[in-house]
Short mmCIF file of C-alpha atoms in Angstrom, two decimals:
data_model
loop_
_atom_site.label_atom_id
_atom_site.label_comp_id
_atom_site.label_asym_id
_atom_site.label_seq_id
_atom_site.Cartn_x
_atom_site.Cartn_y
_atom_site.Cartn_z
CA UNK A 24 -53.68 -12.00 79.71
CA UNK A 25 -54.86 -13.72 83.20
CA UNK A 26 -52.63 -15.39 85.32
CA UNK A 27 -51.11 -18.72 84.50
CA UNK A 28 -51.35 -17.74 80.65
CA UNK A 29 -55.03 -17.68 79.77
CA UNK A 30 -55.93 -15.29 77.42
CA UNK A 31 -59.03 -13.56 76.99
CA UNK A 32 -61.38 -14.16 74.09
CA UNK A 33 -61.03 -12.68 70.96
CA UNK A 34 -63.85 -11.00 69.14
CA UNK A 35 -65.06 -9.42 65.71
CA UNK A 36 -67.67 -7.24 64.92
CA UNK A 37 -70.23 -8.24 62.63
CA UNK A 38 -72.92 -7.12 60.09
CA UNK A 39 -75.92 -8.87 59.42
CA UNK A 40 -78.23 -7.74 56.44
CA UNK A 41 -81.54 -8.59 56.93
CA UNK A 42 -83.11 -6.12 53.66
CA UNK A 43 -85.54 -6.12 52.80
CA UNK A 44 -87.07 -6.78 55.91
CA UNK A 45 -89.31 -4.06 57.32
CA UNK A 46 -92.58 -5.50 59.61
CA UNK A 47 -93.28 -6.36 62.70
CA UNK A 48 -92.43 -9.95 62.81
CA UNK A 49 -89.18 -11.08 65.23
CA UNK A 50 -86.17 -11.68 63.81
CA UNK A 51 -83.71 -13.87 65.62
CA UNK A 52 -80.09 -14.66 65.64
CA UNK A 53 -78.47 -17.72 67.34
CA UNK A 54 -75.57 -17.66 69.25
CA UNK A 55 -73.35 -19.45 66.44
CA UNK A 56 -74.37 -16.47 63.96
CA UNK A 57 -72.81 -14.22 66.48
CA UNK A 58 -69.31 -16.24 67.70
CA UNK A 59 -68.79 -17.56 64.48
CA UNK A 60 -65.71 -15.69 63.82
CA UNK A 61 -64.81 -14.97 67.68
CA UNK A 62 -62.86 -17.36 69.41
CA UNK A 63 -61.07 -18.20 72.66
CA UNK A 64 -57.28 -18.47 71.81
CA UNK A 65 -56.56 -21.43 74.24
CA UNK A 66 -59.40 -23.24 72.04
CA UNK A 67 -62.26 -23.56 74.59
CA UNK A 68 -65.83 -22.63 74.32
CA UNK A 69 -67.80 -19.24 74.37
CA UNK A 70 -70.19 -18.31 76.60
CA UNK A 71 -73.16 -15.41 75.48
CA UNK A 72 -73.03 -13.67 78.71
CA UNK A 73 -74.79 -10.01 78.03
CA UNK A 74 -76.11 -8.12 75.32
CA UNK A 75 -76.58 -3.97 75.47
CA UNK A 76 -78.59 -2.46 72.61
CA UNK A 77 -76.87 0.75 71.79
CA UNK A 78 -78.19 4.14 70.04
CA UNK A 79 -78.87 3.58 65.78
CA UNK A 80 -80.50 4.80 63.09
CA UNK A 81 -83.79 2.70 63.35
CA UNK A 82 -86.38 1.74 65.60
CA UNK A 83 -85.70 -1.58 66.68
CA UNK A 84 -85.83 -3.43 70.04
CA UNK A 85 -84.06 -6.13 71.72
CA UNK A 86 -86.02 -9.04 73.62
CA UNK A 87 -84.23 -9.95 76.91
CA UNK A 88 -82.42 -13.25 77.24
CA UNK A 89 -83.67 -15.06 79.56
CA UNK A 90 -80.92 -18.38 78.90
CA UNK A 91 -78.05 -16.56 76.43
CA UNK A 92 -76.63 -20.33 76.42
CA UNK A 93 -79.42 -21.60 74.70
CA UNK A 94 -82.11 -19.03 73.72
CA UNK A 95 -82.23 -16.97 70.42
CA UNK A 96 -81.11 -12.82 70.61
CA UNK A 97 -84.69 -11.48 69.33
CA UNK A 98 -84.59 -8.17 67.14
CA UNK A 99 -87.95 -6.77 66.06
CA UNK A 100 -88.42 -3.40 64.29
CA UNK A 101 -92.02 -2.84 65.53
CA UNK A 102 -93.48 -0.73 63.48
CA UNK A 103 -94.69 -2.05 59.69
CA UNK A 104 -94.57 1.85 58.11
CA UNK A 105 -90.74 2.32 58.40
CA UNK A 106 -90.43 4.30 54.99
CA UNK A 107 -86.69 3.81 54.86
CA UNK A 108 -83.53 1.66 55.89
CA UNK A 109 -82.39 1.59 59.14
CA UNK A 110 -79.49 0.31 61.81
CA UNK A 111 -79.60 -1.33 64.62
CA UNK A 112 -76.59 -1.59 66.54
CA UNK A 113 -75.99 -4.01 70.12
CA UNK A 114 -72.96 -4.61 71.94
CA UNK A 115 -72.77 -8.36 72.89
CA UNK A 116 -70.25 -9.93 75.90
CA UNK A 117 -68.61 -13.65 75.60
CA UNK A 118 -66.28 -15.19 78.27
CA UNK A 119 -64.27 -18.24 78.28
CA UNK A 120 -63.71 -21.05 80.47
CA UNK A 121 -61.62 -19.01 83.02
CA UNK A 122 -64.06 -16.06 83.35
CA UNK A 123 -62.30 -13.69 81.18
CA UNK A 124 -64.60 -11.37 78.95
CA UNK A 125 -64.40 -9.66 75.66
CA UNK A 126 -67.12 -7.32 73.43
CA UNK A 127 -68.05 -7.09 70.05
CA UNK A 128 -70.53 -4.93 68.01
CA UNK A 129 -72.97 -6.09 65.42
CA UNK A 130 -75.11 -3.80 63.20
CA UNK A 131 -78.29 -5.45 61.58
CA UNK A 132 -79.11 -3.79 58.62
CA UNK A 133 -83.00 -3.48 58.10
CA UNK A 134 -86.01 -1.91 55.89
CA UNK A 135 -85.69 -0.54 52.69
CA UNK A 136 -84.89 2.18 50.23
CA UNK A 137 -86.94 4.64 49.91
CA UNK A 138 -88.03 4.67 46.35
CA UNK A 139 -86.43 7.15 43.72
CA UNK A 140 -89.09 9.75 43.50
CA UNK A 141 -91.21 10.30 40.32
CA UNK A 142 -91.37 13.47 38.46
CA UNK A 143 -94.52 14.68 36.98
CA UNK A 144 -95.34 18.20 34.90
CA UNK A 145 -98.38 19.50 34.15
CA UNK A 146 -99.32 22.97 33.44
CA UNK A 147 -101.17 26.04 35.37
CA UNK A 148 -104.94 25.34 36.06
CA UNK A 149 -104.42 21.51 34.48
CA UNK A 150 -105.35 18.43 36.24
CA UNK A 151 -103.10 15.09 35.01
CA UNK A 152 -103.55 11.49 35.84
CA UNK A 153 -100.89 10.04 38.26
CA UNK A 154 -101.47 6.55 38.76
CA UNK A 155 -104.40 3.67 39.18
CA UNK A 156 -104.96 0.81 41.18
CA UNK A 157 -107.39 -2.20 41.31
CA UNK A 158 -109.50 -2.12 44.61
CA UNK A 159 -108.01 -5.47 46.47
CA UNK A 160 -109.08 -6.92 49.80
CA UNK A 161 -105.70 -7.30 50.82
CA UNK A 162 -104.80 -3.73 50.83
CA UNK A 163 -104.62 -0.67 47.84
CA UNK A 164 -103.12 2.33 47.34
CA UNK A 165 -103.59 6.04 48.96
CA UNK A 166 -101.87 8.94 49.04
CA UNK A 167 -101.45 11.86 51.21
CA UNK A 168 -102.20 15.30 50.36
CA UNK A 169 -100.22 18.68 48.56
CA UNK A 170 -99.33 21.98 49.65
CA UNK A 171 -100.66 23.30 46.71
CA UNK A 172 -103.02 21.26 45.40
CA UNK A 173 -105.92 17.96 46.10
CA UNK A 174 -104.86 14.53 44.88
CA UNK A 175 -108.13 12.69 44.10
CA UNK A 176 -109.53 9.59 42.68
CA UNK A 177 -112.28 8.64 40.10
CA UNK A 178 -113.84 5.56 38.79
CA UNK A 179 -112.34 3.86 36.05
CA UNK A 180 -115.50 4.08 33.27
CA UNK A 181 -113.49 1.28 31.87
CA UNK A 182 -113.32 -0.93 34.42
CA UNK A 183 -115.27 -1.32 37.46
CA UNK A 184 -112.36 -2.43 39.83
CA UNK A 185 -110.18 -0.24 38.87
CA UNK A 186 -109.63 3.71 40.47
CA UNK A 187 -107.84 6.59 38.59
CA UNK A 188 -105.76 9.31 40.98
CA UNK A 189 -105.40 12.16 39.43
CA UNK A 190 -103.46 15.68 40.66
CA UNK A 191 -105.07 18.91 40.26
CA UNK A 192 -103.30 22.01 41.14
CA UNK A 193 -104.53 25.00 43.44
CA UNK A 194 -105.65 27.83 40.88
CA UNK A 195 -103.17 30.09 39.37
CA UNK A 196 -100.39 28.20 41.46
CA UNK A 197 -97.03 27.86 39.51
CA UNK A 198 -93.57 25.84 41.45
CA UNK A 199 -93.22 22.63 42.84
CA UNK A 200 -95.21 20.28 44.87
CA UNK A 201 -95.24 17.25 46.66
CA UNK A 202 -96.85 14.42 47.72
CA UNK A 203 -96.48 10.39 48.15
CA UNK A 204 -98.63 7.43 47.30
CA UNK A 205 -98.90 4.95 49.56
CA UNK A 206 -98.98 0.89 49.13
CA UNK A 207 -99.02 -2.36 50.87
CA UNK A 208 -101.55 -4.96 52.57
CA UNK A 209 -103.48 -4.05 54.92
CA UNK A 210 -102.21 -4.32 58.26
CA UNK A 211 -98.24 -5.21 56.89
CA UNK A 212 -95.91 -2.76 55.22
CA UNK A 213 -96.61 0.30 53.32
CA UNK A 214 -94.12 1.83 50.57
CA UNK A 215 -94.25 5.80 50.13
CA UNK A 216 -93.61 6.90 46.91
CA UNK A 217 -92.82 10.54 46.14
CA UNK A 218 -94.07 12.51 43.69
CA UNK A 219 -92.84 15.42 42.69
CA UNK A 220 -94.98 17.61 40.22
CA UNK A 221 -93.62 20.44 38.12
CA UNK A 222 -96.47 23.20 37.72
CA UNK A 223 -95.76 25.24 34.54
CA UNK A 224 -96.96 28.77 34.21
CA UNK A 225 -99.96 29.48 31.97
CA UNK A 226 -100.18 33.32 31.35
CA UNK A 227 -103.66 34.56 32.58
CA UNK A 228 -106.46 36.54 31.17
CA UNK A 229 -107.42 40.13 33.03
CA UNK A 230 -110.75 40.11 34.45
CA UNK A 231 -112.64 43.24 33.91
CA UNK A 232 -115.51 43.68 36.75
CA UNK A 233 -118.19 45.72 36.04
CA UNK A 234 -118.76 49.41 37.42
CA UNK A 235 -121.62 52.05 37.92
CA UNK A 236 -121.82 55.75 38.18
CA UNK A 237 -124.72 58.04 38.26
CA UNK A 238 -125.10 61.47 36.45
CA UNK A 239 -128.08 64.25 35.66
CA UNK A 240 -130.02 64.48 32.65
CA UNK A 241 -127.43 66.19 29.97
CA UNK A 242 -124.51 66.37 32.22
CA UNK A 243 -121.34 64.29 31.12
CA UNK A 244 -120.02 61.31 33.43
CA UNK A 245 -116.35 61.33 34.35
CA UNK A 246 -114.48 58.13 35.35
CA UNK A 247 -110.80 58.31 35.42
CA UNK A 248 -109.14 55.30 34.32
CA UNK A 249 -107.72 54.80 37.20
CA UNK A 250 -110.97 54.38 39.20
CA UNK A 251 -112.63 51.91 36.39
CA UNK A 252 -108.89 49.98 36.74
CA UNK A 253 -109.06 49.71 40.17
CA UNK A 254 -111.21 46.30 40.83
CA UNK A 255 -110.07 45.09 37.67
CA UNK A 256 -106.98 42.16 38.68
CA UNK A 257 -104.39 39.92 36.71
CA UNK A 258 -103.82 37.12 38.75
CA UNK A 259 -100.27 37.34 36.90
CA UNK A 260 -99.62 40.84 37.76
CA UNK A 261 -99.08 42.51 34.62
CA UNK A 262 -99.83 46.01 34.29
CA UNK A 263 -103.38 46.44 33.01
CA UNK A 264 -104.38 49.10 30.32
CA UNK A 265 -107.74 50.68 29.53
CA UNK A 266 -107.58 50.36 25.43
CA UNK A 267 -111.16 50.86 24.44
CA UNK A 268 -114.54 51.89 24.96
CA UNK A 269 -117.93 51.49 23.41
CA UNK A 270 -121.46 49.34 23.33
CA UNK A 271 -122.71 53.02 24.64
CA UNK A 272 -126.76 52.94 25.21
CA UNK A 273 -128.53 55.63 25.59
CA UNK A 274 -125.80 58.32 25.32
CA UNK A 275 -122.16 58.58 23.84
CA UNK A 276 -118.66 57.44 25.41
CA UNK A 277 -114.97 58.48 24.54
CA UNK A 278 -111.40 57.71 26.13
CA UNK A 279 -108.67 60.53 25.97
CA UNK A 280 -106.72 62.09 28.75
CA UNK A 281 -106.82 59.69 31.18
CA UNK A 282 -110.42 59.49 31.70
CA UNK A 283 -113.69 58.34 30.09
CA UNK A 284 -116.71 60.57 29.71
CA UNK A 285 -119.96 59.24 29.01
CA UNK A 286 -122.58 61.74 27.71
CA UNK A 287 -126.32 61.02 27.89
CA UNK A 288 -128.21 61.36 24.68
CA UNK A 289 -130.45 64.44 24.80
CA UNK A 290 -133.27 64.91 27.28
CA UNK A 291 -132.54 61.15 28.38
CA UNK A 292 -133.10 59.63 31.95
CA UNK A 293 -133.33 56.09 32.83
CA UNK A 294 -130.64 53.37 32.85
CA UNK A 295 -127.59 53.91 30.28
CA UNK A 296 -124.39 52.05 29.73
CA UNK A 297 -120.89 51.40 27.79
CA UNK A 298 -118.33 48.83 28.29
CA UNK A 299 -114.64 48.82 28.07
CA UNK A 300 -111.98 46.40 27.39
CA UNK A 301 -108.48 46.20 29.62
CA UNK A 302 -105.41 44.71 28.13
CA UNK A 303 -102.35 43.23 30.00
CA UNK A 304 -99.53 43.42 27.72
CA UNK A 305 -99.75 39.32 26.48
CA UNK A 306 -102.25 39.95 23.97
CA UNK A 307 -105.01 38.73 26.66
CA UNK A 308 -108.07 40.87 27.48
CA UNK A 309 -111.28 41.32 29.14
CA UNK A 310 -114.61 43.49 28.83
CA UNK A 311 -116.60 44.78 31.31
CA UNK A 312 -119.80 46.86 31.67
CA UNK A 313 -120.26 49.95 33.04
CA UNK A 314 -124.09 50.97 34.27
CA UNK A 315 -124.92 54.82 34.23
CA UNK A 316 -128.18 56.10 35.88
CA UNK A 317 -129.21 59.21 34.00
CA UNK A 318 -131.23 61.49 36.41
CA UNK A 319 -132.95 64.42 36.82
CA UNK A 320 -131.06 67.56 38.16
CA UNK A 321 -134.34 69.16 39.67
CA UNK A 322 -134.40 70.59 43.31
CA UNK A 323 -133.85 68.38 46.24
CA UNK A 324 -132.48 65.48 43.79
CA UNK A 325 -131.58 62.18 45.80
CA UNK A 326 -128.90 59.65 44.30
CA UNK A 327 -127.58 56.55 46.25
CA UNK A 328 -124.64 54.46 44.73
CA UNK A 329 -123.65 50.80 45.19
CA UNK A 330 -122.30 48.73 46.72
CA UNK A 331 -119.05 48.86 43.90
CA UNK A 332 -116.85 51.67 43.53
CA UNK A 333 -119.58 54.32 41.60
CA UNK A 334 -118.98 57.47 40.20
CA UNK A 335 -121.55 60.24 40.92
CA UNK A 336 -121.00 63.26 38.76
CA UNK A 337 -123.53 66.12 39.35
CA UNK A 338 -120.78 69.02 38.80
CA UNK A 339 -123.14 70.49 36.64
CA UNK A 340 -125.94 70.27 38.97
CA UNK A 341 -127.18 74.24 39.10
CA UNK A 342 -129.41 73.16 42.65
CA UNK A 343 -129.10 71.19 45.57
CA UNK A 344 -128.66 67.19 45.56
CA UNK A 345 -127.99 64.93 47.66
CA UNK A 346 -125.27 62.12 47.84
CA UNK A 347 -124.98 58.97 49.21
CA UNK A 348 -122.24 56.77 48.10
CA UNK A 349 -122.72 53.77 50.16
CA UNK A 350 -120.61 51.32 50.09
CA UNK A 351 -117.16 51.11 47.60
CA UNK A 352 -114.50 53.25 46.43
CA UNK A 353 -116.74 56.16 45.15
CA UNK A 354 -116.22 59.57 43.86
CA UNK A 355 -118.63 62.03 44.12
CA UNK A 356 -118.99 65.51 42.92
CA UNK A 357 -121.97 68.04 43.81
CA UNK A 358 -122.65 71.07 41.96
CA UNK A 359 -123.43 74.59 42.51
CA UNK A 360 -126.45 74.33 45.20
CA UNK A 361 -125.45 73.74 48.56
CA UNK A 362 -124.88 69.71 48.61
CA UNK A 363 -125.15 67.00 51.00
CA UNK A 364 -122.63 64.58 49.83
CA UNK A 365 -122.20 61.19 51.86
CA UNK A 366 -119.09 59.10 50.65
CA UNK A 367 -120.16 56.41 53.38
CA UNK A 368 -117.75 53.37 53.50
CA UNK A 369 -114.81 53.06 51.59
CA UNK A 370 -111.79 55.05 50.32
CA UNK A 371 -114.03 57.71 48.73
CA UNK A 372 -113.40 61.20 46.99
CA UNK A 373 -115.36 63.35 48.14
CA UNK A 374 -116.10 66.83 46.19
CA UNK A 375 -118.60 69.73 47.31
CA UNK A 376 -118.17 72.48 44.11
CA UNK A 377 -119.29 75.26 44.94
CA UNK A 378 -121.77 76.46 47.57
CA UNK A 379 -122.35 76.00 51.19
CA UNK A 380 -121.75 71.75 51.50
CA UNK A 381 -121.99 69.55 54.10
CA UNK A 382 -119.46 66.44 53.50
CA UNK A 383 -119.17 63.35 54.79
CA UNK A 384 -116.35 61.18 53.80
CA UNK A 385 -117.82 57.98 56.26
CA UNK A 386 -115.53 54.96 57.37
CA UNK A 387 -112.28 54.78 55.47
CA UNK A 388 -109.35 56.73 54.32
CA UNK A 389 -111.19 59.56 52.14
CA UNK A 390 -110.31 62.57 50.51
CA UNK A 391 -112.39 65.25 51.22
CA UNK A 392 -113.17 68.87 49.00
CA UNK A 393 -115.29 71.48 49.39
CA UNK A 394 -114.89 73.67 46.61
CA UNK A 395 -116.04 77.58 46.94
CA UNK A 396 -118.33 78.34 49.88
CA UNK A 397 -118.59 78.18 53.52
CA UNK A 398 -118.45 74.02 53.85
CA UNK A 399 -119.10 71.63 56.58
CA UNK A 400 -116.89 68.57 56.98
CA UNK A 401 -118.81 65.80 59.34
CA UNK A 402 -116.02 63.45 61.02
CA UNK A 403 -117.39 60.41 63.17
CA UNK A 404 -116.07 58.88 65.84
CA UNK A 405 -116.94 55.76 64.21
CA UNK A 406 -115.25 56.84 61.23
CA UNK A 407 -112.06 57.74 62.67
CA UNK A 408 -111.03 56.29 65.61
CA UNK A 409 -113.31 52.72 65.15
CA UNK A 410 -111.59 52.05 61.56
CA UNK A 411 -108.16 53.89 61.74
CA UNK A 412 -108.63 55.21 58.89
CA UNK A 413 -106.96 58.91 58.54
CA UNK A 414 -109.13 61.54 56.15
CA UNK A 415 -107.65 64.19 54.02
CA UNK A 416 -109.45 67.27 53.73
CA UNK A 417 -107.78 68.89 50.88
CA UNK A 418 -108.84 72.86 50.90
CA UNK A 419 -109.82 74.06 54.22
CA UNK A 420 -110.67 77.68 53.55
CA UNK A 421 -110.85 80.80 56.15
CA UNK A 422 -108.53 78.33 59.25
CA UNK A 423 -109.36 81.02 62.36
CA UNK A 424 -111.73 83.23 60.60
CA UNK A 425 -115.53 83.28 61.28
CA UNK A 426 -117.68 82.36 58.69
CA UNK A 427 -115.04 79.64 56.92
CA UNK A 428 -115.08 76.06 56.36
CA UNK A 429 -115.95 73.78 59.67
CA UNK A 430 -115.31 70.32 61.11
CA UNK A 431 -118.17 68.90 63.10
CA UNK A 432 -116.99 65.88 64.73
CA UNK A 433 -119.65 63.93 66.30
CA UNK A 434 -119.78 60.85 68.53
CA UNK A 435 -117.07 61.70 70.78
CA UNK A 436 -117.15 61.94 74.44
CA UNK A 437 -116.94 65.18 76.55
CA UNK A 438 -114.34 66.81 76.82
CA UNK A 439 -112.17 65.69 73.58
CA UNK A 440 -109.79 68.01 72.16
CA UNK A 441 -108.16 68.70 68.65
CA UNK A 442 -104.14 69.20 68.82
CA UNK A 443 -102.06 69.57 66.32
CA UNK A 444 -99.16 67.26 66.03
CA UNK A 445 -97.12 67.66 63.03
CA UNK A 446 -97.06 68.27 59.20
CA UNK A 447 -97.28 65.47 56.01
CA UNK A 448 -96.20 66.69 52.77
CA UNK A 449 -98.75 69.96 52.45
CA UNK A 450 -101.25 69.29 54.93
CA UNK A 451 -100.78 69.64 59.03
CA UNK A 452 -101.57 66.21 60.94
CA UNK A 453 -104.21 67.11 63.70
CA UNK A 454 -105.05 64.09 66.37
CA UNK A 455 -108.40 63.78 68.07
CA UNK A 456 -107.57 63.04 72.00
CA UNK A 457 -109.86 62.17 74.70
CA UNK A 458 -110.14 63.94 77.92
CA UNK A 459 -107.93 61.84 79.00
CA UNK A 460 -105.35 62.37 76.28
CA UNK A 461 -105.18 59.22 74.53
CA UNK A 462 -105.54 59.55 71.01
CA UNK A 463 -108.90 58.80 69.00
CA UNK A 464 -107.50 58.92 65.94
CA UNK A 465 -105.89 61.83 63.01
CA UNK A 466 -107.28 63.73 60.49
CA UNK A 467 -105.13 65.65 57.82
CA UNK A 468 -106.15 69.30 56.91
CA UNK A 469 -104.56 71.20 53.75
CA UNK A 470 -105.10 74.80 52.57
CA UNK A 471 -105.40 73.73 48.68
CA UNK A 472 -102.10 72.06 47.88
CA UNK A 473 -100.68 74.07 50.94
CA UNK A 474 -100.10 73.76 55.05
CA UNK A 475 -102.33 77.18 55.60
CA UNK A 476 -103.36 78.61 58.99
CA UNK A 477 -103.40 76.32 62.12
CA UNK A 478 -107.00 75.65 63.00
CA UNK A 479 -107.94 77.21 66.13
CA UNK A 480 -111.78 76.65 67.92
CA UNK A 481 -113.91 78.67 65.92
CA UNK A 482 -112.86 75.73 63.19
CA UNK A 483 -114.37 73.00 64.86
CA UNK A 484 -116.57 72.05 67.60
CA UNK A 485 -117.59 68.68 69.16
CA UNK A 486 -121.04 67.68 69.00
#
């Protein structure tokens, strides 16, 4: 209360609903719409002096007043893609006759809802229609895109005008995903409708892919299941199961103790084959083909894999042959000549037999035999250190006697050193260091299924 009595005016805040309204057009308010229910308790008239826009949920402005006696309070949003309601809030300031002020608040309610989303379901690997629209000057209807799938649209073969948006999911995806159509003229509002799509799982078929392996004239092939089930996949992952074999050409195939052996018919060489089927515990399986190349086993025999895991079984072989796995996880067996087996890259298993080898597991993780006989293991720097990759040779015979087995690593620079730095399971862990110490990489070195003698420099020698 001022002196002499006057009291100072009394205020109420207000609401004003303006919903629907969402574009970028001004709204305005007059002074009446704000003092309609304020008043100055000696009964004389209201002045707008001030208004203060104050922190809200939306993104509206305030023009400036450049008369508040007689000018309109401007509120625009400014933006014609708000997606949802919003609040504006300002704080306006009256004062009477005498000078005396008072505040009030008003909150203008804007924009709109956002719609209720829709729900769709469609199944695994399915595509399903979601909505159409008639192409419009004025404006039409898009969409943004999915997580885990393409949203898409086709012409109507029934009408012309008209476009069909359809969802398809990403392969094999199962779960929930999102995305939101989008609507309004061109240039004014847009609405944003979710959807929300269900995905249902679809149980998947294996898929067998097919193998190769190589073997003399006579000699059986042996694959264990294992290797054949290795680039086999079920995108659901179920356990897959090698149930059958047969289709053989040129030779006979069986399945029994874990492994399939293919025999060649008599005095055959040229291309054979078989196939096999793979189940995955639904009642859903696949077939694929395994190619056998049927050899000779004379003197100085040559073989050369693929670039797919191939098994190349000359265990048989009475004279020398050569090797080369190439690319893949291969196995490879030699005979009883001395043998020049190459895994080359991939995680290959490497077997000499008997007689003086040389083996070569090549770039990757390989496990590495000799058999009987004085054998040469061939480690590259390029193998080893390049890739990471840590070999296993699995029977070392005669560690620190002359005339045993011997590592030949090649590639590496003067002065490079083998130390041995621990044990893993049965086999000692041996790291190849630079002259400078730094480590090149590890190999892992077991007597037959145990640690054996430490490998001292008669073992091994840089090249």
């Amino acid at each position: 209360m001022a002196a002499g009595g006057n009291l100072a005016p009394a205020t109420q805040d207000d609401i004003l609903n303006v919903r629907p309204y969402y574009d970028d057009f001004q709204q305005f308010f007059s002074f009446s719409d704000l003092t309609q229910n304020d008043r100055d308790p000696e009964g004389g008239p209201l002045t707008l002096v001030a208004i203060e826009p104050k922190p809200g949920t939306g993104t509206g402005d305030w023009a400036s007043l450049s008369d508040p006696n007689t000018d309109a309070i401007y509120f625009s949003v400014g933006n014609p893609s708000i997606r949802a309601e919003g609040v504006a809030t300002f704080v306006y300031t009256v004062a009477d006759q005498e000078g005396l002020t008072s505040t009030g608040t008003v909150q203008i309610l804007y924009g709109e809802p956002a719609p209720e989303p829709r729900s769709i379901t469609v199944s695994e690997d399915t595509r399903v229609f979601v909505a159409s629209y008639i192409i419009a000057n004025g404006g039409g209807t898009s969409y943004d895109q999915p997580e885990h799938g393409v949203v898409y649209q086709e012409d109507d073969p029934e009408n012309g005008r008209n476009q069909l948006i359809y969802y398809q999911p990403d392969s094999d995806f199962n779960g929930t995903d999102t995305f939101d159509l989008i609507s309004g003229p061109n240039g004014g509002p847009l609405t944003y409708a979710p959807i929300v799509l269900t995905v249902t799982p679809v149980a998947d078929a294996p898929e067998a892919n097919n193998d190769s392996g190589a073997t003399g004239a006579g000699q059986p092939l042996l694959i264990p299941v294992a290797q054949l089930l290795s680039n086999d996949t079920e995108a659901d992952g179920d356990t897959l199961t090698l149930t059958a074999v047969g289709d053989a050409a040129n030779g006979s195939v069986s399945l029994g103790n874990g492994q399939v052996v293919f025999t060649p018919k008599a005095g055959f060489t040229g291309q054979a084959s078989f196939t096999y089927q793979v189940e995955d515990g639904t009642g859903l399986s696949d077939t694929a083909t395994v190619s056998v190349t049927v050899g000779q086993t004379a003197t100085g025999s040559y073989v050369r894999g693929t670039a797919g895991a191939d098994t190349l079984d000359y265990a048989s072989a009475t004279t020398r042959v050569q090797i080369a796995g190439l690319a893949g996880d291969d196995t490879l067996r030699g005979g009883t000549g001395s043998d020049a087996l190459n895994g080359g890259a991939g995680n290959d298993i490497v077997t000499g037999g008997a007689g003086n080898d040389s083996i070569t597991g090549g770039m990757g993780a390989d496990r590495l035999g000799g058999g009987a006989g004085n054998d040469t293991f061939h480690i590259a720097r390029g193998d080893l250190s390049l890739t990471g990759a840590t070999d296993l040779i699995v029977d070392f015979q005669g560690a620190g006697q002359a005339g045993g087995d011997v590592i030949r690593f090649t590639g590496f620079a003067a002065g490079s050193t083998l130390e041995l730095v621990g044990a893993s399971g049965n086999a000692r862990v041996y790291e190849v260091q630079d002259g400078a110490g730094v480590s090149e990489g590890q190999i892992l070195v077991s007597a037959g299924g145990a640690l054996g003698q430490v490998l001292t420099s008669i073992d091994y020698a840089f090249a």
